Amino acid sequence: MLTHYWWECKLVQPLWEAVWRFFKELKVKLPFDPAIPLLIIYPKEKKSLYQKDVCTCMFIAAVFTIAKM
């Protein structure tokens, strides 16, 4: 299943966890949810366009990194 390869696989979990740790350092609070990085669907309470732009770029970079691996 595609979700497994991009999100649940034990090989890519450390990468996603690192991305979320980086967001935590930036004070961006996002739930650890595959819909956010894989489908770019943010929770409704996230109103900041700046944070969405930063997060989206990070998610795209992570997905490309996973694809290369």
PDB file of C-alpha atoms in Angstrom:
ATOM      1  CA  MET A   1       0.000   0.000   0.000  1.00  0.00           C
ATOM      2  CA  LEU A   2       1.278   3.469  -0.867  1.00  0.00           C
ATOM      3  CA  THR A   3       0.727   4.835   2.638  1.00  0.00           C
ATOM      4  CA  HIS A   4       3.053   2.180   3.978  1.00  0.00           C
ATOM      5  CA  TYR A   5       5.904   3.167   1.669  1.00  0.00           C
ATOM      6  CA  TRP A   6       5.620   6.908   2.305  1.00  0.00           C
ATOM      7  CA  TRP A   7       4.622   6.936   5.979  1.00  0.00           C
ATOM      8  CA  GLU A   8       4.543   3.687   7.948  1.00  0.00           C
ATOM      9  CA  CYS A   9       7.721   2.002   6.731  1.00  0.00           C
ATOM     10  CA  LYS A  10      10.253   1.617   9.537  1.00  0.00           C
ATOM     11  CA  LEU A  11      13.005   2.889   7.234  1.00  0.00           C
ATOM     12  CA  VAL A  12      11.342   6.276   6.709  1.00  0.00           C
ATOM     13  CA  GLN A  13       9.944   6.793  10.218  1.00  0.00           C
ATOM     14  CA  PRO A  14      13.202   8.355  11.511  1.00  0.00           C
ATOM     15  CA  LEU A  15      13.048  10.923   8.706  1.00  0.00           C
ATOM     16  CA  TRP A  16       9.444  11.898   9.498  1.00  0.00           C
ATOM     17  CA  GLU A  17      10.272  12.087  13.203  1.00  0.00           C
ATOM     18  CA  ALA A  18      13.210  14.372  12.423  1.00  0.00           C
ATOM     19  CA  VAL A  19      10.946  16.630  10.349  1.00  0.00           C
ATOM     20  CA  TRP A  20       8.469  16.881  13.231  1.00  0.00           C
ATOM     21  CA  ARG A  21      11.300  17.589  15.731  1.00  0.00           C
ATOM     22  CA  PHE A  22      12.445  20.430  13.460  1.00  0.00           C
ATOM     23  CA  PHE A  23       8.915  21.858  13.407  1.00  0.00           C
ATOM     24  CA  LYS A  24       8.789  21.607  17.193  1.00  0.00           C
ATOM     25  CA  GLU A  25      11.992  23.685  17.398  1.00  0.00           C
ATOM     26  CA  LEU A  26      10.337  26.265  15.122  1.00  0.00           C
ATOM     27  CA  LYS A  27       7.319  26.302  17.483  1.00  0.00           C
ATOM     28  CA  VAL A  28       5.061  24.856  14.774  1.00  0.00           C
ATOM     29  CA  LYS A  29       2.568  22.512  16.383  1.00  0.00           C
ATOM     30  CA  LEU A  30       1.231  19.898  13.994  1.00  0.00           C
ATOM     31  CA  PRO A  31      -0.251  16.498  14.781  1.00  0.00           C
ATOM     32  CA  PHE A  32       1.827  13.526  13.606  1.00  0.00           C
ATOM     33  CA  ASP A  33      -0.645  12.717  10.830  1.00  0.00           C
ATOM     34  CA  PRO A  34       0.138  11.305   7.342  1.00  0.00           C
ATOM     35  CA  ALA A  35      -2.550  13.465   5.696  1.00  0.00           C
ATOM     36  CA  ILE A  36      -0.499  16.579   6.366  1.00  0.00           C
ATOM     37  CA  PRO A  37       2.750  15.728   4.547  1.00  0.00           C
ATOM     38  CA  LEU A  38       1.383  13.297   1.977  1.00  0.00           C
ATOM     39  CA  LEU A  39      -1.800  15.093   0.937  1.00  0.00           C
ATOM     40  CA  ILE A  40      -0.941  18.617   2.156  1.00  0.00           C
ATOM     41  CA  ILE A  41      -4.137  18.686   4.214  1.00  0.00           C
ATOM     42  CA  TYR A  42      -3.649  20.843   7.309  1.00  0.00           C
ATOM     43  CA  PRO A  43      -5.850  20.983  10.418  1.00  0.00           C
ATOM     44  CA  LYS A  44      -8.430  23.769  10.245  1.00  0.00           C
ATOM     45  CA  GLU A  45      -6.971  25.541  13.284  1.00  0.00           C
ATOM     46  CA  LYS A  46      -3.707  26.181  11.384  1.00  0.00           C
ATOM     47  CA  LYS A  47      -4.423  29.639  10.021  1.00  0.00           C
ATOM     48  CA  SER A  48      -0.881  30.895   9.407  1.00  0.00           C
ATOM     49  CA  LEU A  49      -0.041  30.882   5.701  1.00  0.00           C
ATOM     50  CA  TYR A  50       3.659  31.345   6.547  1.00  0.00           C
ATOM     51  CA  GLN A  51       3.722  28.162   8.613  1.00  0.00           C
ATOM     52  CA  LYS A  52       1.895  26.238   5.884  1.00  0.00           C
ATOM     53  CA  ASP A  53       4.406  27.406   3.289  1.00  0.00           C
ATOM     54  CA  VAL A  54       7.380  26.366   5.432  1.00  0.00           C
ATOM     55  CA  CYS A  55       5.788  23.025   6.301  1.00  0.00           C
ATOM     56  CA  THR A  56       4.837  22.270   2.703  1.00  0.00           C
ATOM     57  CA  CYS A  57       8.421  22.876   1.516  1.00  0.00           C
ATOM     58  CA  MET A  58       9.778  20.624   4.265  1.00  0.00           C
ATOM     59  CA  PHE A  59       7.288  17.875   3.411  1.00  0.00           C
ATOM     60  CA  ILE A  60       8.147  18.018  -0.294  1.00  0.00           C
ATOM     61  CA  ALA A  61      11.861  17.771   0.543  1.00  0.00           C
ATOM     62  CA  ALA A  62      11.188  14.769   2.816  1.00  0.00           C
ATOM     63  CA  VAL A  63       9.138  12.982   0.162  1.00  0.00           C
ATOM     64  CA  PHE A  64      11.879  13.524  -2.441  1.00  0.00           C
ATOM     65  CA  THR A  65      14.453  12.222   0.035  1.00  0.00           C
ATOM     66  CA  ILE A  66      12.348   9.117   0.649  1.00  0.00           C
ATOM     67  CA  ALA A  67      11.968   8.590  -3.098  1.00  0.00           C
ATOM     68  CA  LYS A  68      15.742   8.771  -3.591  1.00  0.00           C
ATOM     69  CA  MET A  69      16.323   6.223  -0.835  1.00  0.00           C
TER      70      MET A  69
END
